[in-house]
Coordinates of C-alpha atoms and ligand atoms in Angstrom, one line a residue:
M558 CA -5.6 -7.6 -19.6
E559 CA -1.9 -7.2 -19.4
L560 CA -0.2 -6.9 -15.9
R561 CA 1.7 -3.7 -15.9
S562 CA 3.5 -1.3 -13.6
F563 CA 4.1 2.4 -13.8
V564 CA 6.7 4.6 -12.2
L565 CA 6.2 8.1 -10.9
C566 CA 9.2 10.3 -10.2
N567 CA 9.4 13.7 -8.4
E568 CA 12.1 16.3 -8.5
T569 CA 13.6 15.3 -5.2
G570 CA 14.5 11.7 -6.2
D571 CA 11.5 9.7 -4.9
E572 CA 10.2 7.0 -7.2
V573 CA 6.9 5.1 -6.7
C574 CA 5.9 2.1 -8.6
I575 CA 2.2 1.3 -9.1
S576 CA 0.4 -1.6 -10.8
N577 CA -2.8 -1.8 -12.8
Y578 CA -3.6 -4.9 -10.7
G579 CA -5.6 -3.7 -7.7
A580 CA -4.2 -0.2 -8.2
R581 CA -1.4 -1.4 -5.9
L582 CA 1.4 0.6 -4.6
L583 CA 4.4 -1.7 -5.2
Q584 CA 7.5 0.3 -4.2
W585 CA 8.5 3.7 -2.9
H586 CA 12.2 4.5 -3.3
T587 CA 13.6 7.4 -1.4
D588 CA 17.0 8.7 -0.7
V589 CA 18.0 8.7 3.0
G590 CA 21.5 10.2 3.4
H591 CA 22.6 9.1 -0.1
E592 CA 21.2 5.6 0.5
D593 CA 18.4 4.4 -1.7
R594 CA 15.6 2.7 0.4
N595 CA 12.5 1.0 -0.9
I596 CA 10.1 1.3 2.0
I597 CA 7.3 -0.9 0.8
L598 CA 7.3 -4.6 1.2
G599 CA 6.3 -6.6 -1.8
Y600 CA 7.0 -9.4 -4.3
A601 CA 10.1 -9.5 -6.5
N602 CA 7.9 -10.7 -9.4
L603 CA 5.0 -8.7 -10.6
S604 CA 3.0 -11.9 -11.4
D605 CA 3.2 -13.0 -7.7
Y606 CA 0.7 -10.3 -6.9
L607 CA -2.0 -12.3 -8.8
D608 CA -2.3 -14.7 -5.9
D609 CA -1.3 -12.5 -3.0
P610 CA -3.4 -13.2 0.1
F611 CA -2.0 -10.3 2.1
Y612 CA -3.4 -7.2 0.2
H613 CA 0.2 -6.0 -0.4
G614 CA -0.1 -2.3 -1.5
A615 CA -3.7 -2.8 -2.6
I616 CA -6.7 -0.5 -2.6
A617 CA -9.0 -2.5 -0.3
G618 CA -12.7 -2.1 -0.6
P619 CA -15.5 -1.3 -1.4
F620 CA -15.5 -1.2 2.4
A621 CA -12.1 -1.9 3.9
N622 CA -11.8 -4.0 7.1
R623 CA -14.7 -6.0 8.5
I624 CA -18.4 -6.0 8.4
G625 CA -19.8 -8.2 11.1
G626 CA -22.2 -11.0 10.0
A627 CA -21.5 -9.9 6.4
E628 CA -24.6 -7.8 6.2
F629 CA -25.9 -4.2 6.5
T630 CA -29.2 -2.5 6.1
I631 CA -30.1 0.6 4.1
D632 CA -33.6 2.1 4.3
G633 CA -35.0 -1.1 5.8
K634 CA -33.5 -3.3 3.2
T635 CA -30.8 -5.8 4.3
Y636 CA -28.0 -6.7 2.0
E637 CA -26.1 -9.9 2.4
L638 CA -22.4 -9.6 1.6
Q639 CA -20.0 -12.3 0.7
A640 CA -18.6 -13.8 3.9
N641 CA -14.9 -14.4 3.4
E642 CA -13.6 -14.4 7.0
G643 CA -15.7 -16.9 8.8
R644 CA -19.2 -15.5 8.8
H645 CA -17.8 -11.9 8.4
H646 CA -16.9 -9.8 5.4
L647 CA -13.3 -8.5 5.1
H648 CA -11.8 -6.0 2.6
G649 CA -14.7 -6.2 0.1
G650 CA -14.7 -10.0 -0.1
K651 CA -12.9 -12.4 -2.4
D652 CA -11.6 -11.2 -5.8
S653 CA -12.6 -7.7 -5.0
I654 CA -11.2 -4.4 -6.3
S655 CA -7.7 -5.3 -4.9
D656 CA -7.6 -8.3 -7.2
M657 CA -8.9 -6.7 -10.4
Y658 CA -7.2 -5.1 -13.3
W659 CA -7.8 -1.3 -13.3
D660 CA -7.8 0.9 -16.4
I661 CA -5.3 3.7 -16.7
V662 CA -7.2 6.9 -17.2
A663 CA -4.3 9.5 -17.0
Q664 CA -0.6 9.3 -16.6
E665 CA 1.9 12.1 -16.1
E666 CA 5.4 12.2 -14.6
Q667 CA 4.1 12.6 -11.0
V668 CA 0.4 11.6 -11.3
L669 CA -1.4 8.3 -12.2
T670 CA -5.1 7.8 -12.3
L671 CA -6.7 4.4 -12.5
K672 CA -10.3 3.3 -12.7
C673 CA -12.4 0.2 -12.2
E674 CA -16.1 -0.7 -12.0
V675 CA -18.2 -3.4 -10.4
P676 CA -21.8 -4.2 -11.2
D677 CA -24.8 -4.0 -8.9
G678 CA -24.8 -6.8 -6.5
F679 CA -21.0 -7.4 -6.7
N680 CA -20.1 -9.5 -3.6
G681 CA -23.5 -8.3 -2.3
Y682 CA -22.9 -4.5 -2.5
P683 CA -25.7 -2.3 -3.9
G684 CA -24.2 -0.5 -7.0
G685 CA -23.0 -0.4 -9.7
L686 CA -19.9 1.2 -8.4
H687 CA -17.2 3.2 -10.2
F688 CA -13.8 3.7 -8.6
W689 CA -11.1 6.2 -9.4
V690 CA -7.8 6.3 -7.6
T691 CA -5.2 9.0 -8.3
Y692 CA -1.7 8.8 -6.9
H693 CA 0.2 12.2 -6.8
L694 CA 3.9 12.0 -5.9
N695 CA 4.8 15.5 -4.7
N696 CA 8.2 17.2 -4.5
D697 CA 8.0 17.3 -0.7
S698 CA 8.2 13.5 -0.6
S699 CA 4.5 13.1 0.0
L700 CA 2.2 10.7 -1.8
D701 CA -1.5 11.7 -1.9
V702 CA -3.9 9.0 -2.8
D703 CA -7.3 10.4 -3.9
I704 CA -10.1 7.9 -4.0
K705 CA -13.4 8.7 -5.6
V706 CA -16.4 6.4 -5.9
T707 CA -19.7 7.0 -7.6
T708 CA -22.7 4.7 -7.3
E709 CA -26.0 4.2 -9.0
Q710 CA -27.8 3.6 -5.6
A711 CA -27.2 4.2 -1.9
T712 CA -24.4 2.0 -0.7
V713 CA -21.6 1.3 1.8
I714 CA -18.2 2.6 0.6
G715 CA -15.0 3.0 2.6
P716 CA -11.9 1.9 0.7
T717 CA -8.3 2.2 2.0
T718 CA -4.7 1.8 1.1
H719 CA -2.8 -1.3 2.3
P720 CA 0.9 -0.9 1.9
Y721 CA 3.2 -2.7 4.4
F722 CA 5.9 -0.1 5.3
N723 CA 9.4 -1.1 6.3
L724 CA 11.2 2.3 6.8
A725 CA 14.5 0.5 7.4
G726 CA 14.3 -0.4 3.7
V727 CA 13.1 -3.7 2.4
G728 CA 15.7 -6.4 2.9
N729 CA 16.5 -5.0 6.4
D730 CA 15.0 -6.1 9.6
A731 CA 11.8 -4.2 10.4
E732 CA 12.3 -4.7 14.2
G733 CA 12.6 -1.5 16.1
H734 CA 10.2 0.9 14.4
V735 CA 8.9 3.7 16.6
L736 CA 5.2 4.5 16.4
Q737 CA 3.2 7.5 17.5
I738 CA -0.6 7.7 17.1
F739 CA -2.5 10.7 18.0
A740 CA -5.5 8.8 19.4
D741 CA -7.0 9.0 22.8
N742 CA -9.4 6.2 22.0
Y743 CA -9.6 2.9 20.1
T744 CA -12.3 0.4 19.3
P745 CA -11.9 -2.9 21.2
V746 CA -12.8 -6.1 19.2
D747 CA -14.1 -9.6 20.1
H748 CA -12.1 -12.8 19.3
Q749 CA -13.2 -12.6 15.7
N750 CA -11.9 -9.0 15.3
I751 CA -15.4 -7.5 15.2
P752 CA -15.7 -4.3 17.3
T753 CA -17.7 -4.7 20.5
G754 CA -19.2 -1.3 19.8
E755 CA -17.3 0.3 22.7
I756 CA -15.1 3.4 22.2
A757 CA -12.4 2.9 24.8
D758 CA -9.8 5.1 26.4
V759 CA -6.2 4.2 25.5
S760 CA -4.9 5.3 28.9
D761 CA -3.3 2.5 30.8
T762 CA -3.7 0.1 27.9
P763 CA -1.2 -1.3 25.4
F764 CA -2.9 1.0 22.8
D765 CA -1.5 4.2 24.2
F766 CA 0.9 5.5 21.6
R767 CA 0.3 9.2 22.3
Q768 CA 4.0 9.4 23.1
P769 CA 6.3 7.7 20.5
R770 CA 7.1 4.2 21.5
Q771 CA 9.2 1.4 20.0
L772 CA 7.2 -1.5 18.7
D773 CA 8.2 -4.9 20.0
S774 CA 7.0 -7.7 17.8
E775 CA 6.9 -10.1 20.8
R776 CA 4.4 -7.8 22.5
E777 CA 2.8 -5.5 20.0
Q778 CA 0.6 -7.7 17.8
L779 CA -1.4 -4.8 16.7
D780 CA -4.4 -5.2 14.4
H781 CA -6.6 -2.4 15.8
N782 CA -8.6 0.6 14.9
F783 CA -7.6 3.9 16.5
V784 CA -9.9 6.9 16.8
M785 CA -8.3 9.9 15.1
A786 CA -8.0 12.9 17.4
R787 CA -6.6 15.3 14.8
P788 CA -8.0 16.8 11.6
A789 CA -6.8 15.7 8.2
T790 CA -4.6 18.8 7.9
E791 CA -2.3 17.4 10.7
S792 CA -0.2 14.2 11.0
Q793 CA -2.4 11.6 12.7
A794 CA 0.2 9.0 13.1
I795 CA 4.0 8.9 12.7
L796 CA 6.1 5.8 12.0
I797 CA 9.8 6.2 12.5
S798 CA 12.5 4.0 11.1
P799 CA 14.7 1.9 13.4
D800 CA 17.7 4.1 12.7
K801 CA 15.5 7.2 13.3
K802 CA 16.5 8.8 10.0
L803 CA 13.1 8.6 8.3
Q804 CA 9.6 9.4 9.4
L805 CA 6.3 8.5 7.7
H806 CA 3.4 10.8 8.5
V807 CA -0.1 9.7 7.8
S808 CA -3.3 11.7 7.5
S809 CA -6.8 11.6 6.0
A810 CA -10.3 12.8 6.8
Y811 CA -11.4 9.3 7.8
P812 CA -12.3 9.0 11.5
G813 CA -10.2 5.8 12.1
L814 CA -6.8 4.3 11.4
Q815 CA -6.2 0.5 11.4
V816 CA -2.7 -0.2 12.6
Y817 CA -1.7 -3.7 11.6
T818 CA 1.8 -5.0 12.4
G819 CA 1.8 -7.8 9.9
E820 CA 1.5 -10.8 12.2
F821 CA -0.2 -13.0 9.6
L822 CA 2.5 -12.5 7.0
S823 CA 4.1 -15.8 5.9
G824 CA 5.6 -17.6 3.0
K825 CA 7.9 -15.2 1.1
F826 CA 7.4 -12.7 4.0
E827 CA 8.4 -12.8 7.7
P828 CA 5.7 -12.1 10.2
F829 CA 6.1 -8.4 11.4
G830 CA 8.1 -7.6 8.2
G831 CA 6.0 -4.5 7.6
I832 CA 3.5 -2.2 9.2
C833 CA 0.2 -1.1 7.6
L834 CA -1.4 2.2 8.5
E835 CA -4.8 2.1 7.0
P836 CA -7.1 5.1 7.3
Q837 CA -10.7 3.9 7.3
F838 CA -14.2 4.1 8.9
Y839 CA -14.2 2.1 12.1
P840 CA -14.7 -1.6 11.3
N841 CA -18.4 -2.6 11.1
S842 CA -19.4 1.1 11.3
P843 CA -22.5 0.6 9.0
N844 CA -23.9 -1.6 11.8
E845 CA -22.9 0.5 14.8
E846 CA -24.9 3.6 15.4
A847 CA -22.3 5.2 17.7
F848 CA -19.6 4.9 15.0
P849 CA -19.2 7.8 12.5
F850 CA -20.2 6.8 9.0
F851 CA -21.9 8.2 5.9
Y852 CA -23.5 6.3 3.1
T853 CA -22.5 7.0 -0.5
T854 CA -25.4 7.9 -2.8
P855 CA -25.8 8.9 -6.4
D856 CA -26.0 12.5 -5.3
E857 CA -23.1 12.3 -2.9
P858 CA -20.2 10.5 -4.3
F859 CA -17.4 9.3 -2.0
N860 CA -14.2 11.4 -2.0
M861 CA -11.2 10.8 0.3
R862 CA -7.6 11.7 0.3
I863 CA -5.1 9.6 2.1
S864 CA -1.6 11.2 2.5
Y865 CA 1.7 9.6 3.3
K866 CA 4.5 12.0 3.8
L867 CA 8.2 11.3 4.4
V868 CA 10.2 13.5 6.7
K869 CA 14.0 12.9 6.9
N870 CA 16.8 13.5 9.3
V871 CA 14.7 14.7 12.2
E872 CA 16.4 12.6 14.9
Q873 CA 16.6 15.5 17.2
N874 CA 12.9 16.0 17.2
L875 CA 11.7 12.8 18.6
D876 CA 10.6 14.5 21.7
T877 CA 7.0 15.3 20.8
S878 CA 6.3 17.9 23.4
E879 CA 4.6 20.9 21.8
E880 CA 7.8 22.9 21.6
A881 CA 9.7 20.1 19.9
E882 CA 6.9 19.5 17.5
S883 CA 6.7 23.1 16.3
A884 CA 10.5 23.0 15.9
G885 CA 10.1 19.9 13.8
E886 CA 7.5 21.5 11.7
D887 CA 9.7 24.5 11.0
A888 CA 12.6 22.2 10.1
G889 CA 10.5 19.9 8.0
G890 CA 8.8 22.8 6.2
E891 CA 5.3 21.5 6.8
Ligands
GLA1416 C1 -6.1 -5.9 7.6 C2 -6.8 -6.6 8.7 C3 -5.9 -7.7 9.1 C4 -5.6 -8.6 8.0 C5 -4.9 -7.8 6.9 C6 -4.7 -8.6 5.6 O1 -5.2 -5.0 8.0 O2 -7.1 -5.8 9.7 O3 -6.6 -8.5 10.1 O4 -6.7 -9.2 7.5 O5 -5.7 -6.7 6.5 O6 -3.9 -9.7 5.8

């Protein structure tokens, strides 16, 4: 199949670029005080995505993040997944949906729908699985990513979006972003990044981002899952550009959010050159009874919306006390 990219434009000057390879989000251009910024890190050449090890802009899955021991059990039957990170399973395994060509199902000026399928047993997953992803670029500078998955038998599904954001604009230093995460808890991991099963309080830990805080790449090597405290109708995390002129608000109905500050980036990319905000089930949740999770079945397809919304020129509202927040919402028109 031919490697292609598609551009969506809204009425307020945003442009997003999406590829049929991995249904990847390649670029998002937005106007910040008459300056055009592309806020998504990626390759200059489209063909470089074909051997990208970093999941740039990809839809990761069928189950994003890690499944410990690369196995899970449904109705007493254990399924062995492909182990692609030591003995564990990461982002659906090798050559998964992030590294496949997707079909274009529908294209309009502000909407693009892509589809792909994998057979039963693909990388160990019970299936067959049918994935649809629809990107909607709205006039309020939000991008909704709707993911739908149907299956022919009960299975484990939990895909996510994997763009690396640099709100300073790609080409500019990503140092100095401010992050706020509305999470009172996170899920600690062992030395192989598999959750210990504990749901821990962020108080008095480096994972307390309840008040906005500047990320320091020397200190903040984040690759952790946070427990979302707010419903999908509210912003669950906010990333703020180093110059404070641009905010990115993230929300979804997923119970967790992986925040990954890009420490493993290399080659064409600087470590910490972009920040991933990946809504998800908690890692390894199919194997942890205390973690929220639901199976996808032929009768209950998987449906999830992940929303990224840009809010501009809100410098004065960085104070996130309740009063400042509601003032920000009025100004931002949310
Ligand atoms: C996720 C993981 C990271 C890393 C990246 C891809 O965010 O949590 O550990 O594997 O994907 O490089």
